[in-house]
Amino acid sequence: MSAMLEIENLSVHLDGPDGRRLVDDVSFDLADGQRLGVIGESGSGKSLTALAVLGLLGHPLSASGSIRLSLGDGDTVDTVSAPGRRLDGVRGRTVGAVFQEPLASLDPLMRIGAQLAWPLRRHRGFRADALRRAVLDALAEVQLPEPERIARSLIHEVSGGQRQRVAIALALAAEPRLLIADEPTTALDVTVQAGVLELLQAAVENRGMSLVFISHDLPVVAGIADRVVVMRGGRVVEIGDTRRILTAPREEYTRTLVGASRALDDLLPARPAGSDGPTSGGTE
Amino acid sequence: MSVTVLTEAERNPRSRDTRSRRPRRRTSVNLLVGGVLFGIIAVVAILSLVALPFEPSDTTGGRLQPPSPEHWAGTDRLGRDLFTQLMIGARLAMLTGVGAVAIAAVLGVLVGLVAAMAGRWIDDALSSLLDIAIAFPTLLLAMLVVAWRGASLESAILAIGLAGSAVIARLTRVTATRVLAQDFVTASRTSGTGTLRLIRLHVLPNVWPTLIVPLALQFGGAVVAEASLSYVGLGSPPPNASWGRMLQEAQSTVLVAPTAAILPGLLLVATIIGINLLADGLRDVADPTGRTLR
Ligand SMILES: Nc1ncnc2c1ncn2[C@@H]1O[C@H](COP(=O)(O)OP(=O)(O)OP(=O)(O)O)[C@@H](O)[C@H]1O
Ligand SMILES: [Mg+2]
């Protein structure tokens, strides 16, 4: 299997005199179709790593090292060094992203249908009636009821769980080969979380996408990822198969993480690594 | 694909809706009163282009006449019809407001966007420039423009617009920077939206609601500034005088003919109150969430 994503010696630092390193010499890769969990405490550099992969680190931040994204045709792009215009061309089709706060990840003043229409138009060439149908299909695919009404709504007019479903639809619209989900369920009610996780999992499976799933919730990551990267203070502490990380952590820090979610142990025997289904037993 | 049954929270779309905190009724009262006040002045301004009761330079009305069926607002000390002058004043006020606000909006938004999106050096340079421009008194700037181009309505509009653009630019920079840091911008860029399209789709619509009220305030401010300039003789020369010029001319005769001083003053105040109320109402309409990044 070829690599979807190869990160080599990635560092992210603040511009300016002190130039603090927020992400420090991170390397890991992700095979085509693989699901990778990234876990670590708040401030460990998970989101910055994700932004670096997207090539979207802003103003006071800059990256060094290399991040090779496979474009699917044997070609790759380095999102650290590629110019912005080149990235505008490949983002969307190659990589999509879902963020923690669904309310913030959609434009508050633009109708949901209009926001969805743009990537469908740009990357998949839909126009006019076909475009309208594609928007409704995209909303239906993420199991939203009454797609017509939702398409006409502003984001503050739908519920939290529905917002995240819309954000997922938006991330999937351009049919990316890699989906980055940065704590997609943290801001949601426990009752809604399981449904959103299930949806993400189904989407990844049906489309054969690769997934980078960021969270500080070990049980959630264990339920969705084949492999886990543990981060702390901007560095990678440990990388390994999910099952191995859970059952035989090598590093002290990983052990404390696993220990902290000891409750998970009871669930483990029934769930071989890489299996499907949400970990939290939320009934929807 | 697995079948998901929706939870109560998902099924009930408005359960956690945060509606506008501002009571709707006040919005509509603002819109109504502001619209009526401002509308009357605007209609009078337009009428002045179509027809005037007297020629502006017609001095046959008798000097300093009080209001009468023939001269609704009386006459000035040269015997010219005051109602005619008030109508012309309304036109000049509208022209000043629209012109100055247009200059301030276009120039200000442009500079503000460049500062927000460009690299640090350009941003720093522009920001210091704006600080200086904002500290510079409008009237002083106006005098410089008048010295350069001569006293005319256009000079006044240009000067007032330039002064206003600095404030709008700084506001645009701040708001645009905040919008650009939002996840929805990242999400949109993730799906391959280029810079220009990003500005058109997301930045401008989200910056715009924060500019409506300041621009409306500037409209009122521009009318007052033009009146001040006219008052000190730097505005449009007679007989097409603005309300400020009328105030100044009525000053010496205020005890014998008070209407000549009171009426332009009242219209000035009505215009400013009207535009401010209108702006308040419009902001709520432009931002249905009541939660714009302020
Ligand atoms: N724009 C920025 N300017 C300065 N420091 C930043 C910036 N963005 C992030 N940081 C710092 O970088 C570090 C890593 O941030 P990051 O957002 O990647 O953490 P995270 O692992 O995603 O945490 P969380 O779980 O809370 O989302 C933090 O210490 C944060 O304060
Ligand atoms: Mg984060």
PDB file of N, CA, C and O in Angstrom, chain B residues 73-127:
ATOM      1  N   ALA B  73     -40.832  79.592   4.435  1.00  0.00           N
ATOM      2  CA  ALA B  73     -39.862  79.701   5.518  1.00  0.00           C
ATOM      3  C   ALA B  73     -39.355  81.144   5.663  1.00  0.00           C
ATOM      4  O   ALA B  73     -38.381  81.401   6.346  1.00  0.00           O
ATOM      5  N   GLY B  74     -40.015  82.079   4.993  1.00  0.00           N
ATOM      6  CA  GLY B  74     -39.566  83.466   5.051  1.00  0.00           C
ATOM      7  C   GLY B  74     -38.468  83.739   4.037  1.00  0.00           C
ATOM      8  O   GLY B  74     -38.198  82.920   3.159  1.00  0.00           O
ATOM      9  N   THR B  75     -37.826  84.902   4.170  1.00  0.00           N
ATOM     10  CA  THR B  75     -36.748  85.265   3.242  1.00  0.00           C
ATOM     11  C   THR B  75     -35.509  85.669   4.029  1.00  0.00           C
ATOM     12  O   THR B  75     -35.577  85.947   5.223  1.00  0.00           O
ATOM     13  N   ASP B  76     -34.354  85.703   3.343  1.00  0.00           N
ATOM     14  CA  ASP B  76     -33.118  86.117   4.022  1.00  0.00           C
ATOM     15  C   ASP B  76     -32.920  87.620   3.844  1.00  0.00           C
ATOM     16  O   ASP B  76     -33.784  88.317   3.307  1.00  0.00           O
ATOM     17  N   ARG B  77     -31.761  88.111   4.279  1.00  0.00           N
ATOM     18  CA  ARG B  77     -31.623  89.575   4.299  1.00  0.00           C
ATOM     19  C   ARG B  77     -31.425  90.178   2.911  1.00  0.00           C
ATOM     20  O   ARG B  77     -31.432  91.381   2.744  1.00  0.00           O
ATOM     21  N   LEU B  78     -31.237  89.305   1.879  1.00  0.00           N
ATOM     22  CA  LEU B  78     -31.193  89.830   0.513  1.00  0.00           C
ATOM     23  C   LEU B  78     -32.521  89.632  -0.195  1.00  0.00           C
ATOM     24  O   LEU B  78     -32.654  89.899  -1.385  1.00  0.00           O
ATOM     25  N   GLY B  79     -33.535  89.094   0.532  1.00  0.00           N
ATOM     26  CA  GLY B  79     -34.838  88.886  -0.066  1.00  0.00           C
ATOM     27  C   GLY B  79     -34.966  87.569  -0.807  1.00  0.00           C
ATOM     28  O   GLY B  79     -35.906  87.356  -1.567  1.00  0.00           O
ATOM     29  N   ARG B  80     -34.006  86.636  -0.614  1.00  0.00           N
ATOM     30  CA  ARG B  80     -34.102  85.335  -1.284  1.00  0.00           C
ATOM     31  C   ARG B  80     -34.982  84.389  -0.468  1.00  0.00           C
ATOM     32  O   ARG B  80     -34.995  84.435   0.767  1.00  0.00           O
ATOM     33  N   ASP B  81     -35.690  83.492  -1.170  1.00  0.00           N
ATOM     34  CA  ASP B  81     -36.609  82.565  -0.503  1.00  0.00           C
ATOM     35  C   ASP B  81     -35.837  81.531   0.306  1.00  0.00           C
ATOM     36  O   ASP B  81     -34.984  80.810  -0.219  1.00  0.00           O
ATOM     37  N   LEU B  82     -36.167  81.447   1.599  1.00  0.00           N
ATOM     38  CA  LEU B  82     -35.421  80.524   2.468  1.00  0.00           C
ATOM     39  C   LEU B  82     -35.794  79.067   2.215  1.00  0.00           C
ATOM     40  O   LEU B  82     -34.954  78.168   2.327  1.00  0.00           O
ATOM     41  N   PHE B  83     -37.067  78.817   1.895  1.00  0.00           N
ATOM     42  CA  PHE B  83     -37.465  77.424   1.650  1.00  0.00           C
ATOM     43  C   PHE B  83     -36.678  76.840   0.477  1.00  0.00           C
ATOM     44  O   PHE B  83     -36.221  75.700   0.526  1.00  0.00           O
ATOM     45  N   THR B  84     -36.505  77.668  -0.558  1.00  0.00           N
ATOM     46  CA  THR B  84     -35.683  77.240  -1.690  1.00  0.00           C
ATOM     47  C   THR B  84     -34.273  76.880  -1.232  1.00  0.00           C
ATOM     48  O   THR B  84     -33.726  75.841  -1.592  1.00  0.00           O
ATOM     49  N   GLN B  85     -33.709  77.734  -0.403  1.00  0.00           N
ATOM     50  CA  GLN B  85     -32.348  77.477   0.078  1.00  0.00           C
ATOM     51  C   GLN B  85     -32.276  76.223   0.937  1.00  0.00           C
ATOM     52  O   GLN B  85     -31.313  75.456   0.871  1.00  0.00           O
ATOM     53  N   LEU B  86     -33.321  76.009   1.752  1.00  0.00           N
ATOM     54  CA  LEU B  86     -33.339  74.803   2.588  1.00  0.00           C
ATOM     55  C   LEU B  86     -33.366  73.550   1.712  1.00  0.00           C
ATOM     56  O   LEU B  86     -32.706  72.551   2.012  1.00  0.00           O
ATOM     57  N   MET B  87     -34.146  73.615   0.619  1.00  0.00           N
ATOM     58  CA  MET B  87     -34.206  72.464  -0.293  1.00  0.00           C
ATOM     59  C   MET B  87     -32.848  72.202  -0.930  1.00  0.00           C
ATOM     60  O   MET B  87     -32.390  71.064  -1.024  1.00  0.00           O
ATOM     61  N   ILE B  88     -32.198  73.271  -1.363  1.00  0.00           N
ATOM     62  CA  ILE B  88     -30.861  73.112  -1.947  1.00  0.00           C
ATOM     63  C   ILE B  88     -29.899  72.566  -0.894  1.00  0.00           C
ATOM     64  O   ILE B  88     -29.069  71.694  -1.158  1.00  0.00           O
ATOM     65  N   GLY B  89     -30.074  73.074   0.333  1.00  0.00           N
ATOM     66  CA  GLY B  89     -29.239  72.589   1.442  1.00  0.00           C
ATOM     67  C   GLY B  89     -29.410  71.095   1.649  1.00  0.00           C
ATOM     68  O   GLY B  89     -28.432  70.374   1.901  1.00  0.00           O
ATOM     69  N   ALA B  90     -30.648  70.606   1.532  1.00  0.00           N
ATOM     70  CA  ALA B  90     -30.894  69.170   1.679  1.00  0.00           C
ATOM     71  C   ALA B  90     -30.145  68.388   0.611  1.00  0.00           C
ATOM     72  O   ALA B  90     -29.531  67.348   0.879  1.00  0.00           O
ATOM     73  N   ARG B  91     -30.185  68.916  -0.625  1.00  0.00           N
ATOM     74  CA  ARG B  91     -29.468  68.248  -1.710  1.00  0.00           C
ATOM     75  C   ARG B  91     -27.967  68.186  -1.412  1.00  0.00           C
ATOM     76  O   ARG B  91     -27.334  67.150  -1.555  1.00  0.00           O
ATOM     77  N   LEU B  92     -27.422  69.328  -0.970  1.00  0.00           N
ATOM     78  CA  LEU B  92     -25.983  69.362  -0.692  1.00  0.00           C
ATOM     79  C   LEU B  92     -25.629  68.436   0.462  1.00  0.00           C
ATOM     80  O   LEU B  92     -24.584  67.773   0.451  1.00  0.00           O
ATOM     81  N   ALA B  93     -26.516  68.384   1.472  1.00  0.00           N
ATOM     82  CA  ALA B  93     -26.246  67.501   2.612  1.00  0.00           C
ATOM     83  C   ALA B  93     -26.193  66.041   2.158  1.00  0.00           C
ATOM     84  O   ALA B  93     -25.288  65.284   2.527  1.00  0.00           O
ATOM     85  N   MET B  94     -27.177  65.638   1.331  1.00  0.00           N
ATOM     86  CA  MET B  94     -27.207  64.264   0.824  1.00  0.00           C
ATOM     87  C   MET B  94     -25.965  63.963  -0.015  1.00  0.00           C
ATOM     88  O   MET B  94     -25.336  62.913   0.116  1.00  0.00           O
ATOM     89  N   LEU B  95     -25.643  64.916  -0.876  1.00  0.00           N
ATOM     90  CA  LEU B  95     -24.482  64.749  -1.745  1.00  0.00           C
ATOM     91  C   LEU B  95     -23.216  64.582  -0.910  1.00  0.00           C
ATOM     92  O   LEU B  95     -22.387  63.699  -1.168  1.00  0.00           O
ATOM     93  N   THR B  96     -23.080  65.428   0.112  1.00  0.00           N
ATOM     94  CA  THR B  96     -21.908  65.350   0.988  1.00  0.00           C
ATOM     95  C   THR B  96     -21.851  63.994   1.673  1.00  0.00           C
ATOM     96  O   THR B  96     -20.813  63.321   1.673  1.00  0.00           O
ATOM     97  N   GLY B  97     -23.003  63.606   2.277  1.00  0.00           N
ATOM     98  CA  GLY B  97     -23.035  62.335   3.013  1.00  0.00           C
ATOM     99  C   GLY B  97     -22.704  61.160   2.115  1.00  0.00           C
ATOM    100  O   GLY B  97     -21.804  60.365   2.419  1.00  0.00           O
ATOM    101  N   VAL B  98     -23.410  61.059   0.987  1.00  0.00           N
ATOM    102  CA  VAL B  98     -23.202  59.921   0.089  1.00  0.00           C
ATOM    103  C   VAL B  98     -21.769  59.914  -0.451  1.00  0.00           C
ATOM    104  O   VAL B  98     -21.082  58.894  -0.446  1.00  0.00           O
ATOM    105  N   GLY B  99     -21.311  61.089  -0.888  1.00  0.00           N
ATOM    106  CA  GLY B  99     -19.966  61.177  -1.464  1.00  0.00           C
ATOM    107  C   GLY B  99     -18.887  60.810  -0.461  1.00  0.00           C
ATOM    108  O   GLY B  99     -18.025  59.972  -0.736  1.00  0.00           O
ATOM    109  N   ALA B 100     -18.959  61.421   0.717  1.00  0.00           N
ATOM    110  CA  ALA B 100     -17.921  61.181   1.719  1.00  0.00           C
ATOM    111  C   ALA B 100     -17.938  59.730   2.180  1.00  0.00           C
ATOM    112  O   ALA B 100     -16.884  59.091   2.319  1.00  0.00           O
ATOM    113  N   VAL B 101     -19.143  59.184   2.394  1.00  0.00           N
ATOM    114  CA  VAL B 101     -19.241  57.799   2.854  1.00  0.00           C
ATOM    115  C   VAL B 101     -18.755  56.829   1.777  1.00  0.00           C
ATOM    116  O   VAL B 101     -18.088  55.842   2.069  1.00  0.00           O
ATOM    117  N   ALA B 102     -19.053  57.141   0.520  1.00  0.00           N
ATOM    118  CA  ALA B 102     -18.589  56.279  -0.564  1.00  0.00           C
ATOM    119  C   ALA B 102     -17.063  56.253  -0.610  1.00  0.00           C
ATOM    120  O   ALA B 102     -16.449  55.181  -0.698  1.00  0.00           O
ATOM    121  N   ILE B 103     -16.442  57.437  -0.506  1.00  0.00           N
ATOM    122  CA  ILE B 103     -14.975  57.494  -0.506  1.00  0.00           C
ATOM    123  C   ILE B 103     -14.423  56.733   0.688  1.00  0.00           C
ATOM    124  O   ILE B 103     -13.516  55.905   0.570  1.00  0.00           O
ATOM    125  N   ALA B 104     -14.996  57.000   1.876  1.00  0.00           N
ATOM    126  CA  ALA B 104     -14.503  56.356   3.095  1.00  0.00           C
ATOM    127  C   ALA B 104     -14.660  54.845   3.003  1.00  0.00           C
ATOM    128  O   ALA B 104     -13.754  54.088   3.367  1.00  0.00           O
ATOM    129  N   ALA B 105     -15.798  54.364   2.479  1.00  0.00           N
ATOM    130  CA  ALA B 105     -16.066  52.928   2.430  1.00  0.00           C
ATOM    131  C   ALA B 105     -15.122  52.229   1.454  1.00  0.00           C
ATOM    132  O   ALA B 105     -14.454  51.252   1.813  1.00  0.00           O
ATOM    133  N   VAL B 106     -15.037  52.754   0.237  1.00  0.00           N
ATOM    134  CA  VAL B 106     -14.228  52.078  -0.780  1.00  0.00           C
ATOM    135  C   VAL B 106     -12.752  52.074  -0.388  1.00  0.00           C
ATOM    136  O   VAL B 106     -12.098  51.031  -0.321  1.00  0.00           O
ATOM    137  N   LEU B 107     -12.247  53.275  -0.072  1.00  0.00           N
ATOM    138  CA  LEU B 107     -10.830  53.391   0.265  1.00  0.00           C
ATOM    139  C   LEU B 107     -10.521  52.647   1.569  1.00  0.00           C
ATOM    140  O   LEU B 107      -9.540  51.901   1.667  1.00  0.00           O
ATOM    141  N   GLY B 108     -11.391  52.852   2.561  1.00  0.00           N
ATOM    142  CA  GLY B 108     -11.156  52.243   3.870  1.00  0.00           C
ATOM    143  C   GLY B 108     -11.167  50.729   3.819  1.00  0.00           C
ATOM    144  O   GLY B 108     -10.272  50.073   4.366  1.00  0.00           O
ATOM    145  N   VAL B 109     -12.162  50.147   3.153  1.00  0.00           N
ATOM    146  CA  VAL B 109     -12.255  48.685   3.088  1.00  0.00           C
ATOM    147  C   VAL B 109     -11.062  48.118   2.328  1.00  0.00           C
ATOM    148  O   VAL B 109     -10.455  47.125   2.728  1.00  0.00           O
ATOM    149  N   LEU B 110     -10.690  48.795   1.246  1.00  0.00           N
ATOM    150  CA  LEU B 110      -9.555  48.335   0.446  1.00  0.00           C
ATOM    151  C   LEU B 110      -8.273  48.294   1.273  1.00  0.00           C
ATOM    152  O   LEU B 110      -7.582  47.273   1.354  1.00  0.00           O
ATOM    153  N   VAL B 111      -7.965  49.425   1.912  1.00  0.00           N
ATOM    154  CA  VAL B 111      -6.736  49.506   2.711  1.00  0.00           C
ATOM    155  C   VAL B 111      -6.800  48.518   3.882  1.00  0.00           C
ATOM    156  O   VAL B 111      -5.824  47.816   4.174  1.00  0.00           O
ATOM    157  N   GLY B 112      -7.975  48.445   4.524  1.00  0.00           N
ATOM    158  CA  GLY B 112      -8.121  47.540   5.661  1.00  0.00           C
ATOM    159  C   GLY B 112      -7.909  46.088   5.278  1.00  0.00           C
ATOM    160  O   GLY B 112      -7.248  45.329   5.989  1.00  0.00           O
ATOM    161  N   LEU B 113      -8.446  45.688   4.124  1.00  0.00           N
ATOM    162  CA  LEU B 113      -8.292  44.305   3.676  1.00  0.00           C
ATOM    163  C   LEU B 113      -6.834  44.000   3.357  1.00  0.00           C
ATOM    164  O   LEU B 113      -6.319  42.936   3.705  1.00  0.00           O
ATOM    165  N   VAL B 114      -6.182  44.948   2.677  1.00  0.00           N
ATOM    166  CA  VAL B 114      -4.768  44.738   2.348  1.00  0.00           C
ATOM    167  C   VAL B 114      -3.964  44.550   3.625  1.00  0.00           C
ATOM    168  O   VAL B 114      -3.165  43.620   3.757  1.00  0.00           O
ATOM    169  N   ALA B 115      -4.224  45.420   4.617  1.00  0.00           N
ATOM    170  CA  ALA B 115      -3.487  45.318   5.881  1.00  0.00           C
ATOM    171  C   ALA B 115      -3.754  43.976   6.557  1.00  0.00           C
ATOM    172  O   ALA B 115      -2.843  43.354   7.103  1.00  0.00           O
ATOM    173  N   ALA B 116      -5.006  43.521   6.505  1.00  0.00           N
ATOM    174  CA  ALA B 116      -5.360  42.277   7.194  1.00  0.00           C
ATOM    175  C   ALA B 116      -4.758  41.059   6.508  1.00  0.00           C
ATOM    176  O   ALA B 116      -4.406  40.080   7.162  1.00  0.00           O
ATOM    177  N   MET B 117      -4.639  41.103   5.182  1.00  0.00           N
ATOM    178  CA  MET B 117      -4.228  39.907   4.463  1.00  0.00           C
ATOM    179  C   MET B 117      -2.753  39.905   4.088  1.00  0.00           C
ATOM    180  O   MET B 117      -2.193  38.847   3.819  1.00  0.00           O
ATOM    181  N   ALA B 118      -2.135  41.080   4.065  1.00  0.00           N
ATOM    182  CA  ALA B 118      -0.739  41.136   3.647  1.00  0.00           C
ATOM    183  C   ALA B 118       0.166  40.666   4.782  1.00  0.00           C
ATOM    184  O   ALA B 118      -0.278  40.418   5.894  1.00  0.00           O
ATOM    185  N   GLY B 119       1.417  40.584   4.492  1.00  0.00           N
ATOM    186  CA  GLY B 119       2.390  40.150   5.498  1.00  0.00           C
ATOM    187  C   GLY B 119       2.581  41.205   6.573  1.00  0.00           C
ATOM    188  O   GLY B 119       1.975  42.271   6.553  1.00  0.00           O
ATOM    189  N   ARG B 120       3.440  40.871   7.524  1.00  0.00           N
ATOM    190  CA  ARG B 120       3.576  41.717   8.693  1.00  0.00           C
ATOM    191  C   ARG B 120       4.096  43.109   8.386  1.00  0.00           C
ATOM    192  O   ARG B 120       3.661  44.083   8.965  1.00  0.00           O
ATOM    193  N   TRP B 121       5.041  43.206   7.445  1.00  0.00           N
ATOM    194  CA  TRP B 121       5.669  44.509   7.181  1.00  0.00           C
ATOM    195  C   TRP B 121       4.646  45.506   6.650  1.00  0.00           C
ATOM    196  O   TRP B 121       4.529  46.619   7.149  1.00  0.00           O
ATOM    197  N   ILE B 122       3.904  45.064   5.643  1.00  0.00           N
ATOM    198  CA  ILE B 122       2.898  45.953   5.050  1.00  0.00           C
ATOM    199  C   ILE B 122       1.850  46.319   6.090  1.00  0.00           C
ATOM    200  O   ILE B 122       1.442  47.478   6.211  1.00  0.00           O
ATOM    201  N   ASP B 123       1.451  45.320   6.873  1.00  0.00           N
ATOM    202  CA  ASP B 123       0.453  45.549   7.906  1.00  0.00           C
ATOM    203  C   ASP B 123       0.940  46.608   8.901  1.00  0.00           C
ATOM    204  O   ASP B 123       0.238  47.572   9.210  1.00  0.00           O
ATOM    205  N   ASP B 124       2.172  46.440   9.373  1.00  0.00           N
ATOM    206  CA  ASP B 124       2.732  47.397  10.348  1.00  0.00           C
ATOM    207  C   ASP B 124       2.800  48.801   9.756  1.00  0.00           C
ATOM    208  O   ASP B 124       2.407  49.784  10.387  1.00  0.00           O
ATOM    209  N   ALA B 125       3.289  48.881   8.517  1.00  0.00           N
ATOM    210  CA  ALA B 125       3.426  50.192   7.873  1.00  0.00           C
ATOM    211  C   ALA B 125       2.074  50.858   7.726  1.00  0.00           C
ATOM    212  O   ALA B 125       1.889  52.025   8.093  1.00  0.00           O
ATOM    213  N   LEU B 126       1.106  50.113   7.201  1.00  0.00           N
ATOM    214  CA  LEU B 126      -0.225  50.678   7.006  1.00  0.00           C
ATOM    215  C   LEU B 126      -0.848  51.087   8.337  1.00  0.00           C
ATOM    216  O   LEU B 126      -1.477  52.142   8.444  1.00  0.00           O
ATOM    217  N   SER B 127      -0.654  50.261   9.360  1.00  0.00           N
ATOM    218  CA  SER B 127      -1.272  50.561  10.646  1.00  0.00           C
ATOM    219  C   SER B 127      -0.724  51.856  11.241  1.00  0.00           C
ATOM    220  O   SER B 127      -1.486  52.670  11.769  1.00  0.00           O
TER     221      SER B 127
END
